[in-house]
PDB file of C-alpha atoms in Angstrom:
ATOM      1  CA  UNK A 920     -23.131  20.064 100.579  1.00 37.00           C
ATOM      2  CA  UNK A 921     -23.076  16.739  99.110  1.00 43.00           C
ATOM      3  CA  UNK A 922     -23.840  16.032  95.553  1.00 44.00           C
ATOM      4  CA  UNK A 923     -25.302  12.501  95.975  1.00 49.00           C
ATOM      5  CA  UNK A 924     -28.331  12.122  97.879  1.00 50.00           C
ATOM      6  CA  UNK A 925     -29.420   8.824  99.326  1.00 52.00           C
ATOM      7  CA  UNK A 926     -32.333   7.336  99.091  1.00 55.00           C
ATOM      8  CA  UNK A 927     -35.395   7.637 100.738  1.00 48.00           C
ATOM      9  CA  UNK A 928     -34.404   5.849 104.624  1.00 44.00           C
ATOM     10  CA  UNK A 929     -38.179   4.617 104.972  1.00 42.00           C
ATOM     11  CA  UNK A 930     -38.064   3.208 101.846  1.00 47.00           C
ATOM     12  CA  UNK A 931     -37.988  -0.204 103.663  1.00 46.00           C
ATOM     13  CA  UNK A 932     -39.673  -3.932 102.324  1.00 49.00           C
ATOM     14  CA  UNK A 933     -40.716  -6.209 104.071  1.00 52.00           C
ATOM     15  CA  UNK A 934     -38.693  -9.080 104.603  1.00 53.00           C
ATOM     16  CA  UNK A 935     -38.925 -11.057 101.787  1.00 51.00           C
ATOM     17  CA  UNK A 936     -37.625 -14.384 102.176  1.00 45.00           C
ATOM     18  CA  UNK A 937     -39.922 -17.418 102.701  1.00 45.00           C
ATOM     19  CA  UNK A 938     -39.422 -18.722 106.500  1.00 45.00           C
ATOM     20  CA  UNK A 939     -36.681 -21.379 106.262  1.00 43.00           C
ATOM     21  CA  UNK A 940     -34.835 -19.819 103.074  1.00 45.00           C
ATOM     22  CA  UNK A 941     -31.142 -18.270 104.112  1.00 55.00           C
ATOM     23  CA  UNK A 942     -30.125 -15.474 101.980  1.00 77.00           C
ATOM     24  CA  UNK A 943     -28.163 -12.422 102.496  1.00 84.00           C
ATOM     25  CA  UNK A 944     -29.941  -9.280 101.275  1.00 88.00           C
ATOM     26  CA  UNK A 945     -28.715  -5.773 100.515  1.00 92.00           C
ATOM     27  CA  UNK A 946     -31.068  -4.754 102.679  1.00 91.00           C
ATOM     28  CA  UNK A 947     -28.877  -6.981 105.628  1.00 91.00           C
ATOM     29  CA  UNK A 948     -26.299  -4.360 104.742  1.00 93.00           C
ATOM     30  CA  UNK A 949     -28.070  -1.644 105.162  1.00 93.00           C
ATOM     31  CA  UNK A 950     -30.002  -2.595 108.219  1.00 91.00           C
ATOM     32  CA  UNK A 951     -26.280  -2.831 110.188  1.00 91.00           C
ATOM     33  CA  UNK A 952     -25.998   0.205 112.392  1.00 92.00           C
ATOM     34  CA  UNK A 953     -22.275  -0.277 112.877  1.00 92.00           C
ATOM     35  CA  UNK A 954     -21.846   0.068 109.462  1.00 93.00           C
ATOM     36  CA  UNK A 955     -23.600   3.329 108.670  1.00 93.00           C
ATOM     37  CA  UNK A 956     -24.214   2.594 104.469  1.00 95.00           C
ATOM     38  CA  UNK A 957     -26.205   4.088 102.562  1.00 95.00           C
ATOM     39  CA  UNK A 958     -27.949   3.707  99.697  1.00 95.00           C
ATOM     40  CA  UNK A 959     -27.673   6.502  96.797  1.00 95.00           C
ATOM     41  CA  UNK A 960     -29.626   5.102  94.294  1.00 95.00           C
ATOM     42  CA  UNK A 961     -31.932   1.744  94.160  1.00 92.00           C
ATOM     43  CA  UNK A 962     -35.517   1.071  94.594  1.00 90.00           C
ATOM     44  CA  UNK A 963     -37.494  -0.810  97.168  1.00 88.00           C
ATOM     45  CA  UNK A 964     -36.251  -3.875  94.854  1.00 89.00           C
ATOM     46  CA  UNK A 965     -32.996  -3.361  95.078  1.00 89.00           C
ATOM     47  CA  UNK A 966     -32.895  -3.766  98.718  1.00 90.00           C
ATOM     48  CA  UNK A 967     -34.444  -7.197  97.995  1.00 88.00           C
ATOM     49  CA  UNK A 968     -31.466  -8.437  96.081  1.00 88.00           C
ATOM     50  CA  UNK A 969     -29.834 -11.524  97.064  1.00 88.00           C
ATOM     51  CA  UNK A 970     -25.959 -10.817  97.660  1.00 89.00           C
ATOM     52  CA  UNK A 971     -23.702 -14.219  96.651  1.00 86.00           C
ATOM     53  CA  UNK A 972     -20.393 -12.871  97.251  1.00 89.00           C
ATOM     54  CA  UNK A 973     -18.101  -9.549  97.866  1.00 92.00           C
ATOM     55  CA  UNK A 974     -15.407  -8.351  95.613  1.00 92.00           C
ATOM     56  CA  UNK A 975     -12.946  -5.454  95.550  1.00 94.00           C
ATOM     57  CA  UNK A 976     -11.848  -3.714  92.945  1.00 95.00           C
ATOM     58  CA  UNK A 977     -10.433  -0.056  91.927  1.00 95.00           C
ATOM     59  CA  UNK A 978      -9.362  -1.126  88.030  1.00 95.00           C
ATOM     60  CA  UNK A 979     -10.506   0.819  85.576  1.00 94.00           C
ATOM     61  CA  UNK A 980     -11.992  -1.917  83.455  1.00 95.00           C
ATOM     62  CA  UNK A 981     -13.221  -4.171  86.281  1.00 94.00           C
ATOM     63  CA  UNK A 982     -14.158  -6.856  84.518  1.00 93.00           C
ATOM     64  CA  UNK A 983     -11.837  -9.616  85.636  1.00 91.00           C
ATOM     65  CA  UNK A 984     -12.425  -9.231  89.116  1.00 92.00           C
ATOM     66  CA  UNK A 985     -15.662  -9.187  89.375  1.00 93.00           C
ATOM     67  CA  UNK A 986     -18.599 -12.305  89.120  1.00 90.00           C
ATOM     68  CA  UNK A 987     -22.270 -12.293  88.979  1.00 89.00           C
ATOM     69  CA  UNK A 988     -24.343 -11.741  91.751  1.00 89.00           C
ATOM     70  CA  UNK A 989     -21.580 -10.382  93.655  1.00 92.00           C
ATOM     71  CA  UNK A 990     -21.456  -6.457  96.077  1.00 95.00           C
ATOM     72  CA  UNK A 991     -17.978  -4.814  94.473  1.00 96.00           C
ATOM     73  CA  UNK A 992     -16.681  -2.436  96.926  1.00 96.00           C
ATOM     74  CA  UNK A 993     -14.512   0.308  95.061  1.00 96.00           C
ATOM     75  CA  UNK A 994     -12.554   3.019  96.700  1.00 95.00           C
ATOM     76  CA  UNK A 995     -13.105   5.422  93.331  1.00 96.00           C
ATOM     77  CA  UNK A 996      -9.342   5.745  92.735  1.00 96.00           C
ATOM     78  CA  UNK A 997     -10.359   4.552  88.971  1.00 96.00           C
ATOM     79  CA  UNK A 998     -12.241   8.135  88.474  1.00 96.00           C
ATOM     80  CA  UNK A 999      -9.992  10.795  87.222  1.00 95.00           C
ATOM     81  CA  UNK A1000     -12.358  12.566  85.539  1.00 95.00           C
ATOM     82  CA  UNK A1001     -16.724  12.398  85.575  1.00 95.00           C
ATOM     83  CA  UNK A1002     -17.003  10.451  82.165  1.00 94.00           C
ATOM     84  CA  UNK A1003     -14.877   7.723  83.862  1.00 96.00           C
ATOM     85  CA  UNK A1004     -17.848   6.543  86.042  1.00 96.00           C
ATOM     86  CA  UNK A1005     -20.351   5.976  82.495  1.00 96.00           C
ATOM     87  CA  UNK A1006     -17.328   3.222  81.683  1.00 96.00           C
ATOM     88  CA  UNK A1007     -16.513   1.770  84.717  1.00 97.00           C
ATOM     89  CA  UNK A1008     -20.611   1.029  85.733  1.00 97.00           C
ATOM     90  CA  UNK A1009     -21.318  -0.336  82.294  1.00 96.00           C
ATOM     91  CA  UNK A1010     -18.528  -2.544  82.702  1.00 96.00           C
ATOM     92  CA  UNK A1011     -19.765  -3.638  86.179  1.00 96.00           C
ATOM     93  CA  UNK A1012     -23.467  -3.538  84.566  1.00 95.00           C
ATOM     94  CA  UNK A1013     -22.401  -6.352  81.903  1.00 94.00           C
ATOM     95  CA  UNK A1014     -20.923  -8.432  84.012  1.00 93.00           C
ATOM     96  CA  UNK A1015     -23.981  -9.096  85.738  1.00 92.00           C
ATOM     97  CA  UNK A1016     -23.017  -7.376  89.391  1.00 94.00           C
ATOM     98  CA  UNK A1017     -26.047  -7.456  92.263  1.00 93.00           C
ATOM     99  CA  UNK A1018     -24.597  -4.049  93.821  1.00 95.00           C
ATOM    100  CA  UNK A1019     -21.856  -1.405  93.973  1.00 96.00           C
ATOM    101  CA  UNK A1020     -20.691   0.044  97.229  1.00 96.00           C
ATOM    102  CA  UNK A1021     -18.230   2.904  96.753  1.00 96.00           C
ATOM    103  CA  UNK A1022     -16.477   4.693  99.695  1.00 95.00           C
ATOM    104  CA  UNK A1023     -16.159   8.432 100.643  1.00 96.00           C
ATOM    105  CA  UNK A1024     -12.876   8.497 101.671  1.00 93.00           C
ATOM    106  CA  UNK A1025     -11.143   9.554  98.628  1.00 94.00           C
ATOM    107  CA  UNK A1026     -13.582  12.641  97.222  1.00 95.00           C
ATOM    108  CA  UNK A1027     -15.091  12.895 101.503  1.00 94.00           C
ATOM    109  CA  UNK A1028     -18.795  12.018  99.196  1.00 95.00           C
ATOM    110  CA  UNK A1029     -19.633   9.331  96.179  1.00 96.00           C
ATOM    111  CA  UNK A1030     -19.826  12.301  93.000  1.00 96.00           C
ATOM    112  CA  UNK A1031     -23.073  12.836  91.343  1.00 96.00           C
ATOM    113  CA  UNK A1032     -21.295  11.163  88.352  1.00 97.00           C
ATOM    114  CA  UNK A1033     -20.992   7.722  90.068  1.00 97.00           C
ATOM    115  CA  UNK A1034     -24.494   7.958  91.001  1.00 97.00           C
ATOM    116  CA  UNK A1035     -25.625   8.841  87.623  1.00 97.00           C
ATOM    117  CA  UNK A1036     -24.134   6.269  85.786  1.00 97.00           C
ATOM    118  CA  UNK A1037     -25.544   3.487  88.700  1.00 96.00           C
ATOM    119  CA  UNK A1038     -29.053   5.044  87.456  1.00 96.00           C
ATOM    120  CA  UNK A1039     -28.443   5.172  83.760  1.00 96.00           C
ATOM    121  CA  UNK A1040     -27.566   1.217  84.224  1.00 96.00           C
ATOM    122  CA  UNK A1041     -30.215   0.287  86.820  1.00 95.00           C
ATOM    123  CA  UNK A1042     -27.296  -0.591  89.402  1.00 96.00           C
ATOM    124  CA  UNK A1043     -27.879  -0.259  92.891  1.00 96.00           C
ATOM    125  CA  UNK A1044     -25.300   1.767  94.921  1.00 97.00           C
ATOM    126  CA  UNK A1045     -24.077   2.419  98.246  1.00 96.00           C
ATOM    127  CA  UNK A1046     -22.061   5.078 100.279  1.00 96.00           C
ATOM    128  CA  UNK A1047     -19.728   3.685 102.779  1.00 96.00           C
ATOM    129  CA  UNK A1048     -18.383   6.137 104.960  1.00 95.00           C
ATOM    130  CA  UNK A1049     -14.836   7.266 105.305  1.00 93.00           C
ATOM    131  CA  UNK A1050     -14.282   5.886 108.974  1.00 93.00           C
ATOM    132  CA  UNK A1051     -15.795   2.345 107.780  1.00 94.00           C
ATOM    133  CA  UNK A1052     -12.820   0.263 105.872  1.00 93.00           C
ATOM    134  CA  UNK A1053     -14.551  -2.301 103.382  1.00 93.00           C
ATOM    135  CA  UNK A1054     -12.737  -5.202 105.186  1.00 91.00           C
ATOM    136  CA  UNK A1055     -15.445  -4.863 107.732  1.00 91.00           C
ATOM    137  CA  UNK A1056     -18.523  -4.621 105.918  1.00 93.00           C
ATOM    138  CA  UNK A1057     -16.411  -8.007 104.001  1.00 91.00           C
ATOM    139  CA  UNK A1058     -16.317  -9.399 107.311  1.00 91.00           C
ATOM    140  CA  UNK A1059     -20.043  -8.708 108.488  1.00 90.00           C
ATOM    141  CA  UNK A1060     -21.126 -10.589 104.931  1.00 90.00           C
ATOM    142  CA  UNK A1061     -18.495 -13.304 105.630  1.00 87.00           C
ATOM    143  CA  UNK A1062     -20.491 -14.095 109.056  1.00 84.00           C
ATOM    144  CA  UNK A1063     -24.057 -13.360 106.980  1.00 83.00           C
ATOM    145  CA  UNK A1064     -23.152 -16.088 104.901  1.00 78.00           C
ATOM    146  CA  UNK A1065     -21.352 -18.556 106.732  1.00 76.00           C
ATOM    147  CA  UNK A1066     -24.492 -18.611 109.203  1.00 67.00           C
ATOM    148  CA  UNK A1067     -27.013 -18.589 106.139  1.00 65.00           C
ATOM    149  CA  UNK A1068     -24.831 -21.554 105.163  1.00 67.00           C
ATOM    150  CA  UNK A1069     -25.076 -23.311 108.722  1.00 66.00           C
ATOM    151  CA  UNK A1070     -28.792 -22.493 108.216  1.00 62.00           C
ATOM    152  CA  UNK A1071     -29.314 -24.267 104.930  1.00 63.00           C
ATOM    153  CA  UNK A1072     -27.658 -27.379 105.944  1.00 63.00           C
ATOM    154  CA  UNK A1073     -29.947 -27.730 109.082  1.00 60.00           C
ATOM    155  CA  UNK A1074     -32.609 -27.108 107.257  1.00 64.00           C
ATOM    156  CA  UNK A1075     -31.691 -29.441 104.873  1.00 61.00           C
ATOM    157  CA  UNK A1076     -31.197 -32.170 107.443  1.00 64.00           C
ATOM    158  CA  UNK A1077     -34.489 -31.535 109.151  1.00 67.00           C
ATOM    159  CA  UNK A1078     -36.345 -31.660 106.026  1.00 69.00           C
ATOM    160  CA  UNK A1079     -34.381 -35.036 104.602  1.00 69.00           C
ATOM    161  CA  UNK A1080     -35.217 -36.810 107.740  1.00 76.00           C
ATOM    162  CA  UNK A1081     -39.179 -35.771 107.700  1.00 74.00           C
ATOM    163  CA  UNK A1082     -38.576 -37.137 103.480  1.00 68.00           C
ATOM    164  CA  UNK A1083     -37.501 -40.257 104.771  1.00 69.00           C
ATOM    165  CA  UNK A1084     -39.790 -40.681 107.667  1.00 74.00           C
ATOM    166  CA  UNK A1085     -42.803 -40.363 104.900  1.00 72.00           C
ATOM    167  CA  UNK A1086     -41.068 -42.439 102.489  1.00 67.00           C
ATOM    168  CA  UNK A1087     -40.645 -45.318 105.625  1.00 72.00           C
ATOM    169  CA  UNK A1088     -44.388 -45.043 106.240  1.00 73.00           C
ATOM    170  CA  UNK A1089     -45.226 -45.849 103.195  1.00 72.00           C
ATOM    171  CA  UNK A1090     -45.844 -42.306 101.261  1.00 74.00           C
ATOM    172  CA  UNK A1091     -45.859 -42.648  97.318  1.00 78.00           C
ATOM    173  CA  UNK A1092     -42.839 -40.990  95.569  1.00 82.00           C
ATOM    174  CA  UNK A1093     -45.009 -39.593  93.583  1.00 83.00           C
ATOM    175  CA  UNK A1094     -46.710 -37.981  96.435  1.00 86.00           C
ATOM    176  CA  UNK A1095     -43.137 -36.999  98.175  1.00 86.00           C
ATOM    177  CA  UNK A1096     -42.382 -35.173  94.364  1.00 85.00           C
ATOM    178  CA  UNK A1097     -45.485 -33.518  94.653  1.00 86.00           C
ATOM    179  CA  UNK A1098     -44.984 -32.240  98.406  1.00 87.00           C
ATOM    180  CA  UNK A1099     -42.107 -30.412  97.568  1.00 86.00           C
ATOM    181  CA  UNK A1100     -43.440 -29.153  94.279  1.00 87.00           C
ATOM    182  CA  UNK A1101     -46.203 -27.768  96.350  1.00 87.00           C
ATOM    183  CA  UNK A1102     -43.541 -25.901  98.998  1.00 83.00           C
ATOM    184  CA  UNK A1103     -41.663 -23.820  96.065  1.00 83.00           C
ATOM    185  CA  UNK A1104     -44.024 -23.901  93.723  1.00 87.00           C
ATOM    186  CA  UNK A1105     -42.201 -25.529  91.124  1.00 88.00           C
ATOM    187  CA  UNK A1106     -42.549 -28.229  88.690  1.00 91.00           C
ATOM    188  CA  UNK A1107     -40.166 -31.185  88.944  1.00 90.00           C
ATOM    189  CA  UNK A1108     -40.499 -35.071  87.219  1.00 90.00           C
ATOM    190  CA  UNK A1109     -38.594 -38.074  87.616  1.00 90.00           C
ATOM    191  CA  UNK A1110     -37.453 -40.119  84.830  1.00 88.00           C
ATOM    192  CA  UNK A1111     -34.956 -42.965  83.934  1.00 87.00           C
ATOM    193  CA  UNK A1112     -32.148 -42.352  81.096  1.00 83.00           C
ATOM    194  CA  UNK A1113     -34.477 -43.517  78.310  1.00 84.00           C
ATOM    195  CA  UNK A1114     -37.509 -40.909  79.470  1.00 87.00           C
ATOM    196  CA  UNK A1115     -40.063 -42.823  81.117  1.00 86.00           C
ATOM    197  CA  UNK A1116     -41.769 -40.796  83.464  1.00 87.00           C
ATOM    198  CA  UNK A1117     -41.472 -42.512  87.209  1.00 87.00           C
ATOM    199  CA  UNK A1118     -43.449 -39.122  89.149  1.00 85.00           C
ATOM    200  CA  UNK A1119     -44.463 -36.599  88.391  1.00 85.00           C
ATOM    201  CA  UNK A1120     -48.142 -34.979  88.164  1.00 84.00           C
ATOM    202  CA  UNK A1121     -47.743 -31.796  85.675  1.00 82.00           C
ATOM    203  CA  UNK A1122     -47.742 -31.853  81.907  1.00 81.00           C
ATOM    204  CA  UNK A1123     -44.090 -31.913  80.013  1.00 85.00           C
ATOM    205  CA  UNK A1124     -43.256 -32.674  76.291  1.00 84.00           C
ATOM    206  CA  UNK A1125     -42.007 -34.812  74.698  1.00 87.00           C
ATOM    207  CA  UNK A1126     -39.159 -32.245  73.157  1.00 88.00           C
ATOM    208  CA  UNK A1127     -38.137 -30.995  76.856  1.00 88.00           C
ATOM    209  CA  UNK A1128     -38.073 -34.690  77.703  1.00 88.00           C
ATOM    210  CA  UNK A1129     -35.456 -35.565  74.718  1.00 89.00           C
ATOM    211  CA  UNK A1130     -33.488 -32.564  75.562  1.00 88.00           C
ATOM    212  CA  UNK A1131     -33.182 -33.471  79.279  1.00 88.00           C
ATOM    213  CA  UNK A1132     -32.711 -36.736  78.327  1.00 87.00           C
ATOM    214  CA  UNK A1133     -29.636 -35.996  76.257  1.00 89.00           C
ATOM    215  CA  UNK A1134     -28.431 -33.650  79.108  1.00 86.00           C
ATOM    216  CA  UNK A1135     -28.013 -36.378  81.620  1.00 86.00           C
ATOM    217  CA  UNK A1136     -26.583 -38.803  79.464  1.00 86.00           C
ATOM    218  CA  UNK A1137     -23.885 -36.169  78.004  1.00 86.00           C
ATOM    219  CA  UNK A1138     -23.339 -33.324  80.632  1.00 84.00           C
ATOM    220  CA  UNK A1139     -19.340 -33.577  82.663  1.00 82.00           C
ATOM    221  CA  UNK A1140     -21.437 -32.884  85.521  1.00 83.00           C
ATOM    222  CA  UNK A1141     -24.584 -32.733  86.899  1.00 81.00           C
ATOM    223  CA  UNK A1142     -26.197 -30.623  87.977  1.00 83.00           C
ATOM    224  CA  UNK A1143     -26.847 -29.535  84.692  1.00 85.00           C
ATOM    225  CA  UNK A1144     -29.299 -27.001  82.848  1.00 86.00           C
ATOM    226  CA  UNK A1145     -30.616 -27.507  79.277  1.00 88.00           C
ATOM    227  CA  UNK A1146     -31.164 -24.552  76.832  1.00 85.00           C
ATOM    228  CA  UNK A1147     -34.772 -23.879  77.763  1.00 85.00           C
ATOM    229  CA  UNK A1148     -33.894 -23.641  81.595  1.00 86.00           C
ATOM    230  CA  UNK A1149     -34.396 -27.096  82.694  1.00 89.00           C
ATOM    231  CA  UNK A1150     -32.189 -28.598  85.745  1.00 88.00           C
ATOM    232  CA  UNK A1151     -31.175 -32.066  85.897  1.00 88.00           C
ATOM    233  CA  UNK A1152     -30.372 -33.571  88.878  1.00 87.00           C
ATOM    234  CA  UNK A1153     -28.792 -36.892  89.365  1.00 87.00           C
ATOM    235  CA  UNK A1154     -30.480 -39.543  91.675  1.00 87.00           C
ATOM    236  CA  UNK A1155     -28.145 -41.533  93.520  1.00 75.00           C
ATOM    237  CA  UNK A1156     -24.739 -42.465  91.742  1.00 65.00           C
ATOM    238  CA  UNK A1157     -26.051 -41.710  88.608  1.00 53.00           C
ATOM    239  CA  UNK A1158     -22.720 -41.188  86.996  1.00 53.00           C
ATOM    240  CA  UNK A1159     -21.342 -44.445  87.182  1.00 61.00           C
ATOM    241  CA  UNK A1160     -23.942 -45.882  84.452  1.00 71.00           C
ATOM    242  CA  UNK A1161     -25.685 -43.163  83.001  1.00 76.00           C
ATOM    243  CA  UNK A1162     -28.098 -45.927  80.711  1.00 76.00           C
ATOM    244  CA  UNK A1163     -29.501 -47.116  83.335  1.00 77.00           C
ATOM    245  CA  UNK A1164     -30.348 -44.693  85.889  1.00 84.00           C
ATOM    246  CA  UNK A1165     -32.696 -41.892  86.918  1.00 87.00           C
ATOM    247  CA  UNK A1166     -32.793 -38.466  87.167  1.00 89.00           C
ATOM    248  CA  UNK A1167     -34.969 -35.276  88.738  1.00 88.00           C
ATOM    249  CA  UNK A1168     -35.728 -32.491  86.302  1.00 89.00           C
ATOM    250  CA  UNK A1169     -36.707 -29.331  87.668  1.00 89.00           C
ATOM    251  CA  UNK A1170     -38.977 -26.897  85.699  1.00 88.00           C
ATOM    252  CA  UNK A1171     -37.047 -23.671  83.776  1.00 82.00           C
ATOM    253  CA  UNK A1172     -35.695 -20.982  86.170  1.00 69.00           C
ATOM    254  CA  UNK A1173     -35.928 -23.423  89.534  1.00 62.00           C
ATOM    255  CA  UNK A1174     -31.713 -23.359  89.648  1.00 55.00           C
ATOM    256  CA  UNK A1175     -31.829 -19.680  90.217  1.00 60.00           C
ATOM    257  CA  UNK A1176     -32.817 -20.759  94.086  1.00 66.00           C
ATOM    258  CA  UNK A1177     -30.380 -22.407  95.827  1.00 71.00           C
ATOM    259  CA  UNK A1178     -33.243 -23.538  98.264  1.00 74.00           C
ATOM    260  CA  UNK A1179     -35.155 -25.157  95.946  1.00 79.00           C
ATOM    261  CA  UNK A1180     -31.980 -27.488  94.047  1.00 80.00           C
ATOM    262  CA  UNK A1181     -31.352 -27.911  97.957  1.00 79.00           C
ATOM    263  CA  UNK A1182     -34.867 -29.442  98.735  1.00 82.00           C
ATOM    264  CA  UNK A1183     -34.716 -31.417  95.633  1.00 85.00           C
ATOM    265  CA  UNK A1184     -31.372 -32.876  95.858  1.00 83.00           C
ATOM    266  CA  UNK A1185     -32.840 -34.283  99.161  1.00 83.00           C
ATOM    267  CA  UNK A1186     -35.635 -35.615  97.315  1.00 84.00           C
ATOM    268  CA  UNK A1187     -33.098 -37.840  94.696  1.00 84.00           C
ATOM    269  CA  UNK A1188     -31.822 -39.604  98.039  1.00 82.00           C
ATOM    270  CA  UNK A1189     -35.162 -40.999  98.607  1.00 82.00           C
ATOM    271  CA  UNK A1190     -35.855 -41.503  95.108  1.00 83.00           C
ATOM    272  CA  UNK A1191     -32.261 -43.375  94.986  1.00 81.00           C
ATOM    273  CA  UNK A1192     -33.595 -45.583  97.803  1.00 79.00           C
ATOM    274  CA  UNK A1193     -37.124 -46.226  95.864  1.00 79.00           C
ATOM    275  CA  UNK A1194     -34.988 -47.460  92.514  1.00 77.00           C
ATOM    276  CA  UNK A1195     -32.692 -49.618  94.738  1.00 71.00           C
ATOM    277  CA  UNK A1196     -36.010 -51.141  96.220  1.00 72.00           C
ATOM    278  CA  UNK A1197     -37.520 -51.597  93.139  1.00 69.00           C
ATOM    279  CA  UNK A1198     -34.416 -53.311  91.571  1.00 67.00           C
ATOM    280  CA  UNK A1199     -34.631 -55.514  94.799  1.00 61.00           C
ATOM    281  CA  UNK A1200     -38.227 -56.775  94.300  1.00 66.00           C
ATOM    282  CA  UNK A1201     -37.415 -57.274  90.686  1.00 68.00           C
ATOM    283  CA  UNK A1202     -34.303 -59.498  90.953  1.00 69.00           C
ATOM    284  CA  UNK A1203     -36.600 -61.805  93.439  1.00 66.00           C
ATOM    285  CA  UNK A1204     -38.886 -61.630  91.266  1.00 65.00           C
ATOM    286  CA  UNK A1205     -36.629 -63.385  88.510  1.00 75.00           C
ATOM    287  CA  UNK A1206     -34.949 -65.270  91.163  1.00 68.00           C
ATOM    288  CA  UNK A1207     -38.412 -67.106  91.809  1.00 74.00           C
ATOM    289  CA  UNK A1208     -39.186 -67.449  88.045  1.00 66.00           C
TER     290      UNK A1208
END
């Protein structure tokens, strides 16, 4: 009899990504007949967690080779005795890891140990049979993502030409900005280097404003977060003269969506086109004077 005992099977969500947002789920994995996981331990929100990338690992302090966000697939040849399992998931528990999927080939089951420790640290974990190698459940996430890529960038496309279309007909920025504030519910302002507000309809201070300020004119790269959560994003060639350009702030928490940075990235290319128009009617407006 096994020790570990999966989870309720009809402990299903429903879907919960907004139509038009690609992500892979656990759940993704777990709805794949060919692959036959299960999951041991994790509630209805675990199978909601977004999966960014797969990593495989059997070190006993798996630190280095793992990342955040990330499904680590372990073969359990780390555990030589039950109190190995308590270190090896806190490691994988620090380091910020979405899931762990551990295979039954070695012990023929996951040990009630391993499943312990996943519910001491609030880490989700899955059985993978002994007949399934992990380079195929690898290789059905490498396809999940690749077309959840191909996804975004259509998506992206389709929703940068209906930007432009509105911006061609005349559409305010400032009603643009608030469009796609509306679709993720976020709030998002536009501002030059020196913090003059361009768009933008929801209330900001004026200490978020100097830090965001300070974040575009200093950061390597953008796009850039400040302490408070904040995202900066650059409009148009903004780093070739940081003084005089603008930039899209996006309220705390919005960079944890890659959807969302997606849409308003979009957004800076018509807000690039907007500056370049108003620099335009400017310089014929001094070439007249």
């Amino acid at each position: 009899m096994r020790s570990s005992k999966p989870a309720d099977p009809a402990a299903t969500t429903a879907d919960p990504r907004p139509e038009g947002v690609t992500i892979v789920l656990l759940q993704d994995v777990l709805d794949a007949p060919e692959l036959g996981i299960r999951l041991l331990h994790g509630d209805a929100a675990a199978r909601t967690l977004p999966l960014h990338r797969a990593c495989t690992t059997d070190m006993p302090d798996p630190t280095r080779y793992v990342s955040a966000g990330s499904l680590v697939f372990t073969g359990l040849v780390w555990r030589r005795a039950p109190e190995d399992s308590e270190a090896f998931v806190a490691h994988l528990a620090r380091a910020g890891v979405a899931a762990v999927a551990a295979g039954e080939a070695l012990f023929g089951e996951v040990p009630a140990d391993v499943v312990d420790a996943c519910a001491r640290h609030g880490l989700p974990l899955l059985a993978v049979p002994d007949d399934v190698p992990f380079s195929s459940v690898i290789e059905f996430l490498t396809r999940r993502w690749s077309g959840a890529r191909m996804d975004r960038l259509q998506t992206g496309l389709a929703r940068q030409r209906r930007l432009l279309a509105a911006f061609a007909d005349g559409h305010a920025l400032d009603e643009l900005l608030a469009r796609v504030c509306r679709e993720f519910d976020v709030p998002a302002w536009l501002f030059t280097a020196t913090g003059t507000l361009v768009a933008g309809r929801d209330t900001i201070g004026e200490p978020v404003i100097d830090a965001c300020c300070a974040i575009a004119l200093t950061a390597p790269r953008l796009p850039a977060e400040t302490a408070d959560g904040h995202t900066v994003l650059p409009v148009g060639a903004a780093l070739r003269d940081r003084t005089t350009a603008w930039f899209l702030v996006l309220g705390a928490g919005a960079a944890r969506s890659e959807d969302c940075v997606d849409a308003f990235t979009e957004l800076a290319t018509v807000a690039a086109l907007e500056r370049v128009r108003r620099e335009d009617r400017l310089r014929a407006v001094w070439d007249t004077a």
